[in-house]
mmCIF file of C-alpha atoms in Angstrom:
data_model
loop_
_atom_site.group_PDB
_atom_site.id
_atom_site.type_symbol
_atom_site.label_atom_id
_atom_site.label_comp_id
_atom_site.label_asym_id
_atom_site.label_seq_id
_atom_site.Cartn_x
_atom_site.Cartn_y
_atom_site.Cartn_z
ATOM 1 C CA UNK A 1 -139.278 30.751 -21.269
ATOM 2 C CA UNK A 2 -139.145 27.236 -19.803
ATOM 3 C CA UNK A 3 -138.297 24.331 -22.483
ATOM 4 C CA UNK A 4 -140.908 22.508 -23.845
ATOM 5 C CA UNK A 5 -141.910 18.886 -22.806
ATOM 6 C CA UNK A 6 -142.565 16.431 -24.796
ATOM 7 C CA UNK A 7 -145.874 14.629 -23.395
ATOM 8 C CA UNK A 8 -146.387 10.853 -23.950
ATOM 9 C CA UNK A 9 -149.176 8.564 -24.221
ATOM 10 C CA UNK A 10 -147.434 6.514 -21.075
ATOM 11 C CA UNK A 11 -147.145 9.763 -18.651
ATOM 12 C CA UNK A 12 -150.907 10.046 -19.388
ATOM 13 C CA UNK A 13 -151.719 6.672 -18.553
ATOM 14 C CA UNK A 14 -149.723 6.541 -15.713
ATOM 15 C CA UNK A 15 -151.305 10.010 -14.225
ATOM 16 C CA UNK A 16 -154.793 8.757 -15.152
ATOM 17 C CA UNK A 17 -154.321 5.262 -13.846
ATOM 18 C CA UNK A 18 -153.922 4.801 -9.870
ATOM 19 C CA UNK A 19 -152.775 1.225 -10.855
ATOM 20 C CA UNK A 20 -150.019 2.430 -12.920
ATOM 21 C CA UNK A 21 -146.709 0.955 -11.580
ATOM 22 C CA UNK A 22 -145.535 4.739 -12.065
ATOM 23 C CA UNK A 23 -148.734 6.547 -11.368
ATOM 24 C CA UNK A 24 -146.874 7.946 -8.129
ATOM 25 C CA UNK A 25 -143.982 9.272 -10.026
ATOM 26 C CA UNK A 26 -145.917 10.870 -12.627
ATOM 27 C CA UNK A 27 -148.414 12.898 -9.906
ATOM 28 C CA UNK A 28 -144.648 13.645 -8.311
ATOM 29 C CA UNK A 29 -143.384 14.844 -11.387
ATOM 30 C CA UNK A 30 -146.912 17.386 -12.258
ATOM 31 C CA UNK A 31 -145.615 20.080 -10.204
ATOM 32 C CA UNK A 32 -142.194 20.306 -11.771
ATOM 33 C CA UNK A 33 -143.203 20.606 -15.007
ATOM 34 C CA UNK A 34 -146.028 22.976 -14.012
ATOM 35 C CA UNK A 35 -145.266 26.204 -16.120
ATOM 36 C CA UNK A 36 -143.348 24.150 -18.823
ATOM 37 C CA UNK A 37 -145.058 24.519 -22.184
ATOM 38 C CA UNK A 38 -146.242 20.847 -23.633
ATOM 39 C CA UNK A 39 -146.136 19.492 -26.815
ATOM 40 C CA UNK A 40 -148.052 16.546 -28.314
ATOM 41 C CA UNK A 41 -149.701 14.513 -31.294
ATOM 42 C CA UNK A 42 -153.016 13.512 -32.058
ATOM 43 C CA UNK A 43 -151.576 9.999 -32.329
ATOM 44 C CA UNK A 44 -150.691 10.189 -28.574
ATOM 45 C CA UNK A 45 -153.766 11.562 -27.990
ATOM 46 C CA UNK A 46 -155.772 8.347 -30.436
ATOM 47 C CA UNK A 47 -152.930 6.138 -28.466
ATOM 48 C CA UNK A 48 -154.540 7.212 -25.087
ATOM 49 C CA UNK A 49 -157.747 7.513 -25.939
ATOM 50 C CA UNK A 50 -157.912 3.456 -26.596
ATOM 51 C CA UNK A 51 -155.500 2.897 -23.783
ATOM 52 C CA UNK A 52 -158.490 4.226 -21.202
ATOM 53 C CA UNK A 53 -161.542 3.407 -23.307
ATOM 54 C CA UNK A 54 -162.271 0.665 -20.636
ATOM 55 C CA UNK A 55 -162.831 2.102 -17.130
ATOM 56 C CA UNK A 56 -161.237 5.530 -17.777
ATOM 57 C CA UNK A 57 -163.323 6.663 -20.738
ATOM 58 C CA UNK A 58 -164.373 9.805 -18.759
ATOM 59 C CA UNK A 59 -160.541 10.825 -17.524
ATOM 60 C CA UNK A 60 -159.394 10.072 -21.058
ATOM 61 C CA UNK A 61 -162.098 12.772 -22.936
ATOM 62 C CA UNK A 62 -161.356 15.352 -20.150
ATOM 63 C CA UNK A 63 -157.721 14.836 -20.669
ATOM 64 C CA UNK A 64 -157.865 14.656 -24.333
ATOM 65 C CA UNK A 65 -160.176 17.805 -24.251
ATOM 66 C CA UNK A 66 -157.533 19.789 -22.285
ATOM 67 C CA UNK A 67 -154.389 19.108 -24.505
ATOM 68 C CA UNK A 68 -156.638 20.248 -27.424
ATOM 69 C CA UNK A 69 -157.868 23.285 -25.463
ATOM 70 C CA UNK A 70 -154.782 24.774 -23.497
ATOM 71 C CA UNK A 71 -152.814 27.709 -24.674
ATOM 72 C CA UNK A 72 -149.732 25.803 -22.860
ATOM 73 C CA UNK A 73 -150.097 22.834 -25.222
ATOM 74 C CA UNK A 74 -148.865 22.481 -28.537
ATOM 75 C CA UNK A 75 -150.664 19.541 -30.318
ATOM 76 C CA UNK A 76 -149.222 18.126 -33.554
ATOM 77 C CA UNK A 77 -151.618 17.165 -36.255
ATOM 78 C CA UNK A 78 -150.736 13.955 -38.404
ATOM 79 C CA UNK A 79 -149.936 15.039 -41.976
ATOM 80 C CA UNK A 80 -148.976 12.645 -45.085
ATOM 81 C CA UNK A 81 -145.120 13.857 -44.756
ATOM 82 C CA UNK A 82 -144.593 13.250 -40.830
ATOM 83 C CA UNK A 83 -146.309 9.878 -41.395
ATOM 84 C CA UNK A 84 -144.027 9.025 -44.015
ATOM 85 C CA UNK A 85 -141.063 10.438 -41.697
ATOM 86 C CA UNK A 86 -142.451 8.614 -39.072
ATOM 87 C CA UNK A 87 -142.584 5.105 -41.229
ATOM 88 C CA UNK A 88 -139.167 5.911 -42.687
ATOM 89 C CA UNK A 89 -137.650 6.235 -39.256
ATOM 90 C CA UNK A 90 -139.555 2.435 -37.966
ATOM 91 C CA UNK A 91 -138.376 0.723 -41.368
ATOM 92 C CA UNK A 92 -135.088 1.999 -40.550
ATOM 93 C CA UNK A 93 -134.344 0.788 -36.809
ATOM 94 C CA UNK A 94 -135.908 -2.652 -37.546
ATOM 95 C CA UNK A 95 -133.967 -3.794 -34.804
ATOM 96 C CA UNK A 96 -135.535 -1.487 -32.366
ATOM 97 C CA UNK A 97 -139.344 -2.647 -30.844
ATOM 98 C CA UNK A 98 -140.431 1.102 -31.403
ATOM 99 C CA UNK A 99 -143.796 1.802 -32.408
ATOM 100 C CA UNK A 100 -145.181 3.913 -34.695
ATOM 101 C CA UNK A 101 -146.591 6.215 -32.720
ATOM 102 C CA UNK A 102 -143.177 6.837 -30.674
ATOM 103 C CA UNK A 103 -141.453 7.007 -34.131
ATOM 104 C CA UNK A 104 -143.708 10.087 -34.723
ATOM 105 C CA UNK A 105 -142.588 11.234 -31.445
ATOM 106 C CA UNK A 106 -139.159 11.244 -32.055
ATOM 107 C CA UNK A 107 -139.546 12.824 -35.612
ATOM 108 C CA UNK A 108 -141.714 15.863 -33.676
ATOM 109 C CA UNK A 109 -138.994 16.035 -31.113
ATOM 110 C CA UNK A 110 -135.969 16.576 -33.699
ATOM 111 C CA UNK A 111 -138.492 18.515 -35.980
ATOM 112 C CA UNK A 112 -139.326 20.926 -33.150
ATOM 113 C CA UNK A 113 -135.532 20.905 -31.290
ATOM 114 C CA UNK A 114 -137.000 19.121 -28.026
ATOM 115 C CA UNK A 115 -134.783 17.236 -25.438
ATOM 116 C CA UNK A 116 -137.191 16.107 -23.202
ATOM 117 C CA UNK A 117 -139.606 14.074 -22.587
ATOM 118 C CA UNK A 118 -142.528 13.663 -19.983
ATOM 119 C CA UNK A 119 -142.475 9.776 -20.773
ATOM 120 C CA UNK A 120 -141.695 6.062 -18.564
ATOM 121 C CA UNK A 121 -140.507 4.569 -22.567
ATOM 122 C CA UNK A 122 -136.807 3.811 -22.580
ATOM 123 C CA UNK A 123 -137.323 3.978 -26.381
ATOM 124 C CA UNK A 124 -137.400 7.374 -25.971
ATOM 125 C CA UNK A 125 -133.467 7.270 -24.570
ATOM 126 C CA UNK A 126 -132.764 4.968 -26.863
ATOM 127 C CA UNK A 127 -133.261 7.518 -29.772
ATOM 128 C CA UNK A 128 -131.167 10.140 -28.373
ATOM 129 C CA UNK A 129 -133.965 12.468 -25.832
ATOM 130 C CA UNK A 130 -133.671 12.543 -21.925
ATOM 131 C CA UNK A 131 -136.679 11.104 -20.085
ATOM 132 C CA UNK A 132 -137.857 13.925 -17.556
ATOM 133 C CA UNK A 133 -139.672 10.932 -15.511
ATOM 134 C CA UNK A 134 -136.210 9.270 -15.148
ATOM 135 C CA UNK A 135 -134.736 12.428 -14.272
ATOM 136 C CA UNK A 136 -136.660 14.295 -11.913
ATOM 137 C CA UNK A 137 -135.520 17.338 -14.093
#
């Protein structure tokens, strides 16, 4: 089995979005990953959905649809404990402009043993995961 990729909110954007400074990279990047099972949250996915509410409202509910739909896609519901990992893990790198959203990320990532992620956010180096977009695999 192939390992599983962590998908972020700016992959999406970025494969959605033709204006996307990495918009190339990420369509570059869809056929290595092809065959790779994904995993997710529904915070990337309410992180998305707002990014493309204006002028790619109809990408972002197809999109959104198919990462709740696939059998190749994992998606992580929020729950009162991974929130509170989540908020532990931004109170504690104060120093760090993470969000909250990546700081659920991360705690998914370690939670589920990932490495990688499909994902242009240095903050995801920063906490210890390889970026698959800066890699090319």
């Amino acid at each position: 089995m192939l390992e599983p990729l962590f998908v972020d909110t700016g992959y999406v954007l970025a494969y959605i979005n033709a204006n996307d400074q990495h918009h190339d990279e990420a369509l570059q990047l869809e056929s290595y990953f092809a065959g790779h099972p994904l995993v997710t949250t529904d915070a990337v996915l309410l992180e998305t959905g707002n990014a493309l509410s204006r002028g790619f409202k109809a990408q972002a509910i197809e999109i959104i649809q198919h990462f709740q739909e696939a059998g190749d896609v994992t998606l992580i519901h929020m729950n009162p404990l991974l929130f509170k990992d989540a908020f532990d893990l931004y109170q504690r790198y104060r120093d760090k402009e993470w969000g909250m959203v990546d700081c659920l990320s991360f705690v998914v990532m370690r939670e589920m043993k990932l490495t990688t992620a499909l994902a242009f956010d240095k903050h995801f180096e920063q906490a210890g995961f390889r970026l698959l977009a800066a890699n090319h695999g």
